[in-house]
């Protein structure tokens, strides 16, 4: 297994990305090789600082960097020799099994769509966030930002993507799907939510339990919660606001510790034909290590292939 | 000053509504009279239990009740002798200066629109929630549920409504308006947010400071945060979820105590030609008392008249 990491992406790259790669290397089995995309000189020098031999990694020297604030489409097309550009070339040619970056999320999305492409039947790939449930389980919320405005069919696709992902990655045998809404009754909500409710209710392939209100988000009744990217991103960031308040107010609580983004590392881009992962821009070494471990988990479980199978020849197309 | 209270509305009515009226009576000055709409027999019996003379109140006997789950439009038109129906008749005829209920929110909205009507220039009245800022200030978020889908012009009207309300009720001399969005840059967001940003930016009457991300919701940079009712309701209920978790995990913290709905009592329906307030369905005596005190504050400050003035003859129409 070969896992690719963009060394140049992220607010504190390449220091934290090389550091995260080193931390991951320490715990990964021998048969997993990390492939580092970035400036070779900087990578070698940082590995030396860590006292870890460069022989333990495969280094692919790249000469360009896509910055965090760059326009994704332009950056990907104009910087083919960037760490993100070369990484996706390797992914497309199956020289690596997964590609992860803490860099420009939009560029990662564009790169994925242009190289490995969306899975047949998936209109718009999406990003997820993990939801720590108070009962100890972990659920997911999707989309959390890549598709601000959605059509109801897209939310149904998110439901199926999330259902397969949760089954294999969160070890939930029969995941339950909820629709984020502002009331329990099926006629509640905005136009998109109302229409989505009907589609979800009438689809045999979805284990739909109905609407979920945000006040019950952490109760664990639903394992997969679907919503438009605008509202999902707001929910994710409001949780960050509370986590920030809890830390700033020096409240110690093991449940709230699970809201620490470092633990999850990042989010896969679900719905593309390979394993693509995006970390938080502010990721440190621990977050980067966990992003790599999530990539390994995705390759091992074959979750992307399971998703391709779930979408093949079904009525989602 | 006469403040009307629907005694029959709410999950624990009439016990908690009469109890709340008694608590409010104890702190209100003599010149403020509470007018109680509901079943006279029940009201008299409950006042007796509290050991408070019925002479301290004006009781308006009503014979019908609009239940929490009833269809608002149907209920208001078919139950003219309900406590809500009669209350709005009194409000329209200026026999009371404000009308408050813990009952069916939709029926309160319909009742307000049919009796005192929307202010000229306000397309859709809305509900607010108070946002406890970590710096000690209190901001507001609107709309939080009465208008799930909004047009950009409606969000601009919310901005003006919120600006006037915050100035007079939250004692913020020059309130700053933010647009809830999923990024700081003006091109970020869904279609409604993108269009709203341009309208807010170009309106002289709005003190617009730009987009506010949910992760900065409690930082106090914006005093008025506008959004569509769907997302606002999700934000409000996610805050409830966190407050619920904090209480259940027995975390004591004075800042988080400010998220207790009892303190605010409820929300005004902003944008109608009188003072109309809606409490939480689960309201207890303390919440009901605070709802009445908010009604008094609205009458005293003349906030509704200030809003009428702000909308009169301006380009919002």
XYZ file of C-alpha atoms in Angstrom:
634
model
C 0.000 0.000 0.000
C 1.271 3.459 -0.918
C -0.169 6.598 0.697
C 0.585 9.968 -0.868
C 0.943 13.133 1.211
C 1.169 16.706 -0.048
C 4.065 18.111 1.949
C 3.581 21.705 0.768
C -0.091 22.186 1.716
C -1.287 23.733 4.977
C -0.647 26.812 7.061
C 2.384 25.297 8.792
C 3.768 23.218 5.931
C 6.239 21.709 5.323
C 7.216 21.482 9.015
C 3.992 19.917 10.269
C 3.425 17.748 7.217
C 6.889 16.175 7.379
C 6.457 15.864 11.150
C 3.094 14.178 10.664
C 4.570 11.809 8.099
C 7.301 10.858 10.591
C 4.717 10.254 13.347
C 2.644 8.099 10.991
C 5.703 6.169 9.822
C 6.400 5.177 13.439
C 3.080 3.392 13.777
C 2.437 2.122 10.264
C 3.282 -1.485 9.338
C 6.234 -2.091 7.018
C 4.081 -2.827 3.973
C 2.646 0.700 4.006
C 4.898 3.166 2.213
C 4.463 6.920 2.509
C 5.027 8.903 -0.684
C 5.898 12.546 0.002
C 5.168 15.172 -2.681
C 7.080 18.425 -2.286
C 10.402 20.200 -2.315
C 13.018 17.465 -1.895
C 15.599 19.699 -0.224
C 13.198 20.862 2.465
C 11.878 17.337 3.018
C 15.382 15.852 3.410
C 16.447 18.581 5.785
C 13.350 18.171 7.961
C 13.667 14.368 8.020
C 17.262 14.819 9.163
C 16.066 17.041 12.024
C 13.700 14.245 13.048
C 16.558 11.740 12.866
C 14.623 9.511 10.485
C 16.237 8.112 7.352
C 14.812 9.299 4.032
C 15.018 5.657 2.847
C 11.846 4.985 4.800
C 9.889 7.226 2.408
C 9.441 7.688 -1.290
C 10.081 11.336 -2.137
C 8.658 12.887 -5.294
C 10.262 16.264 -5.924
C 7.840 18.974 -7.041
C 8.652 22.553 -8.008
C 5.412 24.469 -7.584
C 3.076 25.158 -4.671
C -0.657 25.915 -4.755
C -1.264 28.512 -2.071
C -4.219 28.397 0.328
C -5.952 31.455 -1.139
C -5.458 30.646 -4.833
C -8.412 30.134 -7.136
C -8.678 26.320 -7.311
C -9.505 25.859 -10.981
C -6.816 28.265 -12.153
C -4.198 26.925 -9.765
C -4.704 23.288 -10.745
C -4.584 24.009 -14.461
C -1.665 26.458 -14.303
C 0.529 24.583 -11.842
C 0.838 21.011 -13.152
C 4.118 20.596 -11.285
C 2.697 21.548 -7.932
C 2.668 18.989 -5.135
C -1.125 18.695 -5.549
C -0.889 18.433 -9.353
C 1.785 15.716 -9.299
C 0.042 13.891 -6.436
C -3.135 13.541 -8.456
C -1.135 12.346 -11.486
C 0.274 9.557 -9.307
C -3.194 8.772 -7.962
C -4.695 8.585 -11.450
C -1.879 6.289 -12.598
C -2.454 4.158 -9.487
C 1.125 4.678 -8.321
C -0.423 5.583 -4.968
C -3.609 4.267 -3.327
C -4.613 7.476 -1.569
C -3.670 11.140 -1.669
C -3.993 13.509 1.296
C -3.341 17.226 1.739
C -3.797 19.943 4.359
C -3.737 22.487 1.546
C -6.270 24.303 -0.613
C -9.530 22.323 -0.286
C -10.944 23.688 -3.523
C -7.812 22.666 -5.411
C -8.065 19.170 -3.932
C -11.680 18.949 -5.104
C -10.839 20.217 -8.587
C -7.780 17.973 -8.797
C -9.862 14.935 -7.816
C -12.620 15.746 -10.323
C -10.108 16.283 -13.159
C -7.914 13.255 -12.436
C -9.724 10.295 -10.857
C -13.154 11.866 -11.544
C -16.527 11.539 -9.815
C -18.011 8.077 -9.467
C -20.715 7.342 -12.052
C -23.998 8.369 -10.510
C -22.521 10.933 -8.110
C -23.422 14.449 -9.302
C -21.268 16.226 -6.755
C -18.665 14.705 -4.451
C -18.751 16.115 -0.957
C -16.939 16.603 2.321
C -17.939 15.121 5.648
C -17.332 15.869 9.276
C -17.337 13.359 12.085
C -19.976 13.888 14.758
C -19.033 12.603 18.233
C -22.213 11.145 19.709
C -22.694 11.238 23.451
C -23.344 7.487 23.487
C -19.749 6.892 22.366
C -20.508 6.262 18.707
C -19.269 8.439 15.874
C -21.635 9.648 13.201
C -21.048 11.780 10.151
C -22.596 14.943 8.729
C -22.437 15.702 5.016
C -22.035 17.875 2.959
C -20.079 20.359 5.047
C -19.131 22.933 2.507
C -18.218 21.858 -0.992
C -21.776 22.250 -2.311
C -23.405 25.318 -0.781
C -26.632 24.998 -2.789
C -27.938 21.490 -3.415
C -30.716 19.796 -5.322
C -32.700 17.148 -3.430
C -31.175 14.343 -5.517
C -27.726 15.433 -4.391
C -28.736 15.088 -0.756
C -29.959 11.573 -1.513
C -26.610 10.746 -3.036
C -24.936 12.111 0.110
C -27.141 9.746 2.106
C -25.907 6.729 0.159
C -22.273 7.900 0.248
C -22.523 8.426 3.989
C -24.249 5.124 4.591
C -21.458 3.135 2.937
C -18.709 5.239 4.524
C -20.124 4.894 8.030
C -20.579 1.155 7.655
C -16.942 0.555 6.756
C -15.084 3.406 8.459
C -17.129 3.988 11.632
C -17.949 0.269 12.052
C -21.690 0.818 12.199
C -23.240 -2.349 10.731
C -26.563 -0.850 9.645
C -26.229 2.953 9.633
C -29.349 5.053 10.056
C -29.789 8.117 7.896
C -31.406 11.340 9.122
C -32.208 14.556 7.283
C -31.141 17.719 9.108
C -34.314 19.752 9.397
C -36.080 22.332 11.549
C -38.927 20.122 12.711
C -39.764 16.448 13.067
C -42.785 16.409 10.765
C -42.124 15.598 7.119
C -43.715 18.795 5.810
C -41.275 20.920 7.829
C -38.266 22.723 6.417
C -37.204 24.708 3.411
C -38.089 23.623 -0.119
C -34.976 21.467 -0.558
C -35.488 19.674 2.772
C -39.170 19.012 2.057
C -38.411 17.501 -1.348
C -35.435 15.530 -0.015
C -37.561 14.009 2.735
C -39.886 12.475 0.132
C -37.010 11.107 -1.960
C -35.292 9.542 1.054
C -38.523 8.079 2.382
C -39.256 6.356 -0.896
C -35.841 4.878 -1.586
C -35.343 1.232 -0.629
C -31.577 1.526 -0.490
C -31.606 4.139 2.267
C -32.224 3.302 5.908
C -34.044 6.591 6.508
C -35.263 7.427 10.015
C -36.714 10.872 9.241
C -35.792 14.407 10.170
C -33.168 15.203 12.785
C -33.239 18.557 14.542
C -29.950 20.192 15.466
C -30.874 19.969 19.145
C -30.640 16.157 18.808
C -27.498 16.160 16.686
C -25.316 14.461 19.304
C -27.902 11.998 20.616
C -26.808 9.207 18.294
C -30.215 8.431 16.797
C -28.891 8.956 13.282
C -25.456 7.784 12.145
C -25.503 9.725 8.888
C -27.006 13.208 8.780
C -27.438 14.863 5.393
C -27.824 18.554 4.582
C -26.835 21.187 2.053
C -23.205 22.275 2.227
C -24.064 25.776 3.432
C -25.920 24.621 6.518
C -23.487 21.726 7.113
C -20.562 24.101 7.138
C -22.386 26.370 9.600
C -23.104 23.377 11.882
C -19.467 22.273 11.737
C -18.170 25.741 12.525
C -20.663 26.334 15.339
C -19.362 23.119 16.927
C -15.855 24.549 16.521
C -17.057 27.732 18.247
C -18.292 25.735 21.234
C -15.129 23.627 21.367
C -13.096 26.849 21.295
C -15.202 28.300 24.147
C -14.837 25.127 26.198
C -11.048 25.109 25.802
C -10.762 28.847 26.469
C -12.841 28.471 29.616
C -10.577 25.603 30.716
C -13.406 23.104 30.990
C -12.095 19.543 31.082
C -14.466 16.908 29.798
C -13.667 13.688 27.922
C -16.749 13.966 25.704
C -15.937 17.481 24.499
C -12.322 16.384 23.862
C -13.733 14.315 21.016
C -14.549 17.553 19.170
C -10.806 18.175 18.746
C -10.186 18.170 14.983
C -6.729 16.669 15.504
C -8.292 13.312 16.329
C -9.988 12.986 12.967
C -7.219 14.460 10.871
C -9.582 15.546 8.150
C -12.253 14.565 5.728
C -12.336 12.341 2.680
C -13.766 13.748 -0.531
C -16.551 11.195 -0.881
C -17.799 10.223 -4.313
C -14.600 10.195 -6.369
C -12.880 7.148 -7.896
C -10.041 6.928 -5.395
C -9.151 7.822 -1.840
C -8.703 11.581 -1.563
C -8.453 13.302 1.812
C -8.320 16.913 2.926
C -6.960 18.013 6.290
C -7.614 21.237 8.170
C -5.374 24.097 7.027
C -4.119 24.618 10.579
C -3.227 20.922 10.974
C -0.342 20.071 13.247
C 1.714 16.845 13.326
C -0.918 14.843 15.225
C -3.711 15.857 12.852
C -1.539 15.045 9.841
C -0.643 11.636 11.295
C -4.333 10.901 11.843
C -5.162 12.020 8.310
C -2.647 9.466 7.027
C -4.098 6.747 9.271
C -7.577 7.537 7.941
C -6.193 7.193 4.395
C -4.795 3.773 5.324
C -8.159 2.768 6.795
C -9.947 3.808 3.616
C -7.578 1.784 1.438
C -7.744 -1.267 3.720
C -11.521 -1.353 3.956
C -11.929 -0.655 0.241
C -14.609 1.879 1.086
C -14.255 3.666 -2.256
C -14.828 0.413 -4.152
C -17.856 -0.291 -1.928
C -19.232 3.137 -2.820
C -18.635 2.511 -6.546
C -20.561 -0.753 -6.181
C -23.428 0.933 -4.312
C -23.818 3.467 -7.110
C -23.324 1.075 -10.042
C -26.466 0.614 -12.075
C -28.809 1.960 -9.437
C -31.387 4.649 -9.888
C -29.151 7.420 -8.604
C -27.674 8.063 -12.010
C -49.456 50.115 30.232
C -51.364 46.886 29.654
C -49.585 43.661 28.796
C -51.621 40.722 27.471
C -50.707 37.118 28.223
C -52.180 34.000 26.644
C -52.840 31.791 29.673
C -53.796 28.708 27.620
C -50.685 28.438 25.401
C -47.676 26.250 26.186
C -46.942 22.669 27.161
C -47.528 23.311 30.868
C -50.321 25.892 30.621
C -52.263 27.201 32.455
C -50.191 26.332 35.545
C -46.916 27.896 34.406
C -48.536 30.837 32.608
C -50.554 31.891 35.666
C -47.463 31.246 37.801
C -45.371 33.390 35.472
C -47.967 36.166 35.579
C -47.861 36.095 39.385
C -44.050 36.268 39.394
C -44.121 39.187 36.945
C -46.810 40.974 38.976
C -44.531 40.883 42.021
C -41.827 42.899 40.256
C -43.825 45.120 37.910
C -44.656 48.713 38.890
C -48.278 49.531 39.737
C -48.973 51.300 36.443
C -48.382 48.093 34.495
C -51.491 45.924 34.353
C -51.425 42.298 33.245
C -54.350 41.167 31.100
C -54.847 37.399 31.216
C -56.638 35.670 28.322
C -58.006 32.223 29.101
C -60.476 30.132 31.047
C -61.600 32.328 33.940
C -62.379 29.442 36.284
C -58.926 27.928 35.937
C -57.234 31.317 36.238
C -59.133 32.219 39.431
C -58.418 28.857 40.997
C -54.702 29.058 40.211
C -54.446 32.646 41.487
C -56.081 31.474 44.699
C -53.440 28.744 45.062
C -50.785 31.449 44.723
C -52.551 33.547 47.348
C -52.737 36.532 45.016
C -55.952 38.492 44.570
C -57.561 38.402 41.138
C -58.150 42.153 41.486
C -54.525 42.678 40.579
C -55.178 41.390 37.063
C -57.625 41.960 34.266
C -59.072 38.617 33.244
C -60.619 38.119 29.807
C -62.544 34.858 29.707
C -62.053 32.850 26.515
C -63.712 29.581 25.564
C -61.444 28.017 22.957
C -57.822 26.878 22.901
C -55.468 26.627 19.941
C -53.401 23.501 20.501
C -49.631 23.338 19.874
C -49.906 20.983 16.903
C -52.833 22.665 15.156
C -52.489 24.107 11.667
C -51.993 27.854 12.362
C -54.080 29.345 9.556
C -57.010 27.014 10.155
C -56.877 27.375 13.924
C -56.826 31.173 13.901
C -59.733 31.442 11.465
C -61.841 28.696 13.033
C -61.291 29.606 16.684
C -62.059 33.324 17.033
C -62.857 32.839 20.726
C -59.543 31.216 21.535
C -57.174 32.961 23.941
C -54.906 33.789 20.989
C -57.812 35.005 18.837
C -59.245 37.275 21.537
C -55.796 38.489 22.544
C -55.097 39.725 19.038
C -58.498 41.435 18.900
C -57.548 43.359 22.034
C -54.136 44.168 20.550
C -55.656 45.433 17.299
C -58.112 47.605 19.236
C -55.228 48.920 21.340
C -56.827 47.683 24.555
C -53.434 46.123 25.302
C -49.945 47.342 24.339
C -48.356 43.923 23.879
C -49.478 40.322 23.550
C -47.358 37.317 24.561
C -47.911 33.572 24.346
C -45.988 30.334 24.958
C -48.377 28.602 22.560
C -48.461 27.747 18.873
C -45.805 29.955 17.214
C -47.393 29.650 13.776
C -50.764 30.742 15.139
C -49.118 33.738 16.807
C -47.508 34.691 13.488
C -50.776 34.267 11.573
C -52.716 36.124 14.275
C -50.261 39.023 14.152
C -50.340 39.240 10.353
C -54.156 39.164 10.273
C -54.753 41.610 13.128
C -52.020 44.241 13.558
C -50.417 43.333 10.199
C -46.862 43.601 8.917
C -45.199 47.001 8.960
C -45.194 48.699 5.536
C -41.951 47.703 3.840
C -41.498 44.449 5.760
C -42.182 41.505 3.430
C -41.967 38.877 6.141
C -41.865 39.428 9.896
C -39.401 37.179 11.669
C -38.263 35.639 14.925
C -34.991 36.325 16.679
C -32.829 34.580 19.221
C -30.492 36.265 21.634
C -26.814 35.368 21.258
C -24.764 35.580 24.473
C -21.385 36.970 23.457
C -18.311 35.958 25.428
C -17.423 39.636 25.968
C -20.590 40.068 28.050
C -22.685 41.696 25.339
C -25.844 40.211 23.897
C -26.354 40.009 20.160
C -29.225 38.702 18.114
C -29.586 36.223 15.268
C -32.504 36.447 12.842
C -34.531 34.863 11.276
C -34.603 31.706 13.377
C -37.395 29.779 11.794
C -40.444 31.599 10.533
C -39.071 32.016 7.004
C -37.223 28.859 5.979
C -36.485 30.058 2.445
C -35.656 33.742 2.012
C -34.995 36.183 -0.789
C -31.957 38.472 -0.375
C -34.200 41.537 0.169
C -35.829 39.787 3.127
C -32.429 39.295 4.761
C -31.749 43.004 4.304
C -35.019 43.795 6.018
C -34.005 41.472 8.867
C -30.781 43.480 9.125
C -32.690 46.736 9.595
C -35.202 45.162 12.003
C -32.358 43.710 14.044
C -30.374 46.922 14.018
C -33.234 48.932 15.542
C -34.164 46.162 18.007
C -30.605 45.757 19.266
C -30.142 49.491 19.665
C -33.179 49.876 21.918
C -33.514 46.482 23.614
C -29.884 45.342 23.954
C -28.585 48.879 24.602
C -26.039 48.763 21.812
C -25.679 52.354 20.570
C -24.415 51.600 17.068
C -25.088 47.925 16.317
C -22.934 46.173 13.746
C -24.576 43.828 11.251
C -22.966 40.610 10.004
C -24.145 38.105 7.426
C -23.893 34.480 8.533
C -21.802 32.832 5.866
C -19.331 30.002 5.258
C -16.316 32.156 4.491
C -15.063 35.676 5.053
C -14.722 36.669 1.401
C -17.735 38.308 -0.208
C -17.987 35.783 -3.026
C -18.411 32.927 -0.523
C -21.680 31.219 0.336
C -24.805 29.973 -1.315
C -26.660 32.032 -3.908
C -28.829 33.844 -1.345
C -25.851 34.765 0.849
C -23.818 36.009 -2.124
C -26.646 38.262 -3.318
C -27.425 39.450 0.217
C -23.819 40.451 0.786
C -23.983 42.859 -2.160
C -27.286 44.385 -1.011
C -26.055 44.901 2.556
C -22.744 46.332 1.394
C -24.453 48.929 -0.748
C -27.087 50.132 1.700
C -26.287 53.307 3.614
C -28.762 52.551 6.379
C -27.014 49.343 7.432
C -23.826 49.260 9.485
C -22.544 46.159 7.671
C -19.265 44.594 8.766
C -19.264 41.660 6.322
C -19.613 37.915 6.643
C -19.550 36.172 10.009
C -18.607 32.513 10.201
C -20.330 30.320 12.768
C -16.993 29.676 14.468
C -16.946 33.393 15.414
C -20.621 33.573 16.383
C -19.965 34.256 20.071
C -16.977 36.584 19.641
C -19.078 39.736 19.708
C -17.804 41.271 16.469
C -21.329 41.539 15.088
C -24.343 42.545 17.202
C -26.921 41.528 14.603
C -26.394 38.406 12.531
C -28.773 37.740 9.648
C -29.534 34.470 7.898
C -32.363 32.495 6.334
C -34.800 30.976 8.825
C -33.738 27.411 8.045
C -30.108 27.919 8.925
C -30.962 30.264 11.825
C -33.182 27.639 13.374
C -30.423 25.037 12.997
C -27.921 27.396 14.678
C -30.335 28.061 17.551
C -31.041 24.377 18.094
C -27.370 23.376 17.879
C -26.717 25.895 20.667
C -29.537 24.209 22.609
C -27.832 20.861 21.990
C -24.585 22.133 23.489
C -26.359 23.728 26.435
C -28.156 20.431 27.029
C -24.831 18.543 26.929
C -23.207 21.021 29.316
C -26.055 20.696 31.826
C -26.183 16.901 31.494
C -22.440 16.682 32.065
C -22.840 18.879 35.150
C -20.430 21.539 33.912
C -20.830 24.767 35.855
C -19.881 27.892 33.987
C -21.388 31.388 34.226
C -20.994 32.061 30.501
C -22.823 28.917 29.413
C -25.579 29.702 31.936
C -26.484 32.594 29.648
C -27.668 30.056 27.046
C -30.562 29.128 29.358
C -33.729 30.023 27.438
C -35.492 30.932 30.714
C -33.443 34.117 30.948
C -34.723 35.501 27.668
C -38.274 34.303 27.989
C -38.829 34.243 24.264
C -38.670 36.146 21.045
C -40.602 39.072 19.632
C -42.155 38.741 16.205
C -40.251 41.599 14.611
C -41.809 43.576 11.790
C -45.469 43.771 12.839
C -47.382 46.886 13.935
C -47.437 46.097 17.646
C -45.541 44.208 20.299
C -46.055 40.470 19.821
C -43.961 37.928 21.679
C -43.646 34.155 21.533
C -42.246 32.056 24.379
C -40.785 28.555 24.243
C -43.480 25.854 24.415
C -41.775 24.287 27.429
C -41.662 27.617 29.301
C -41.832 27.485 33.074
C -42.791 30.297 35.458
C -39.402 32.047 35.254
C -39.382 32.026 31.459
C -42.958 33.335 31.350
C -42.093 36.092 33.811
C -39.115 37.114 31.665
C -41.271 37.060 28.528
C -43.622 39.547 30.218
C -40.693 41.732 31.292
C -39.416 41.744 27.700
C -42.894 42.835 26.561
C -42.747 45.703 29.061
C -39.301 46.676 27.797
C -40.552 46.727 24.211
C -43.503 48.959 25.102
C -41.354 51.280 27.217
C -38.645 51.773 24.623
C -41.167 52.129 21.814
C -39.042 49.790 19.711
C -41.931 48.903 17.385
C -42.552 52.591 16.637
C -38.822 53.038 16.014
C -38.958 50.165 13.544
C -41.992 51.661 11.800
C -40.065 54.903 11.474
C -36.964 53.154 10.124
C -39.045 51.502 7.404
C -41.236 54.481 6.557
C -40.545 55.839 3.103
C -37.190 54.167 2.707
C -36.090 52.023 -0.180
C -37.013 48.756 1.527
C -40.562 48.920 0.297
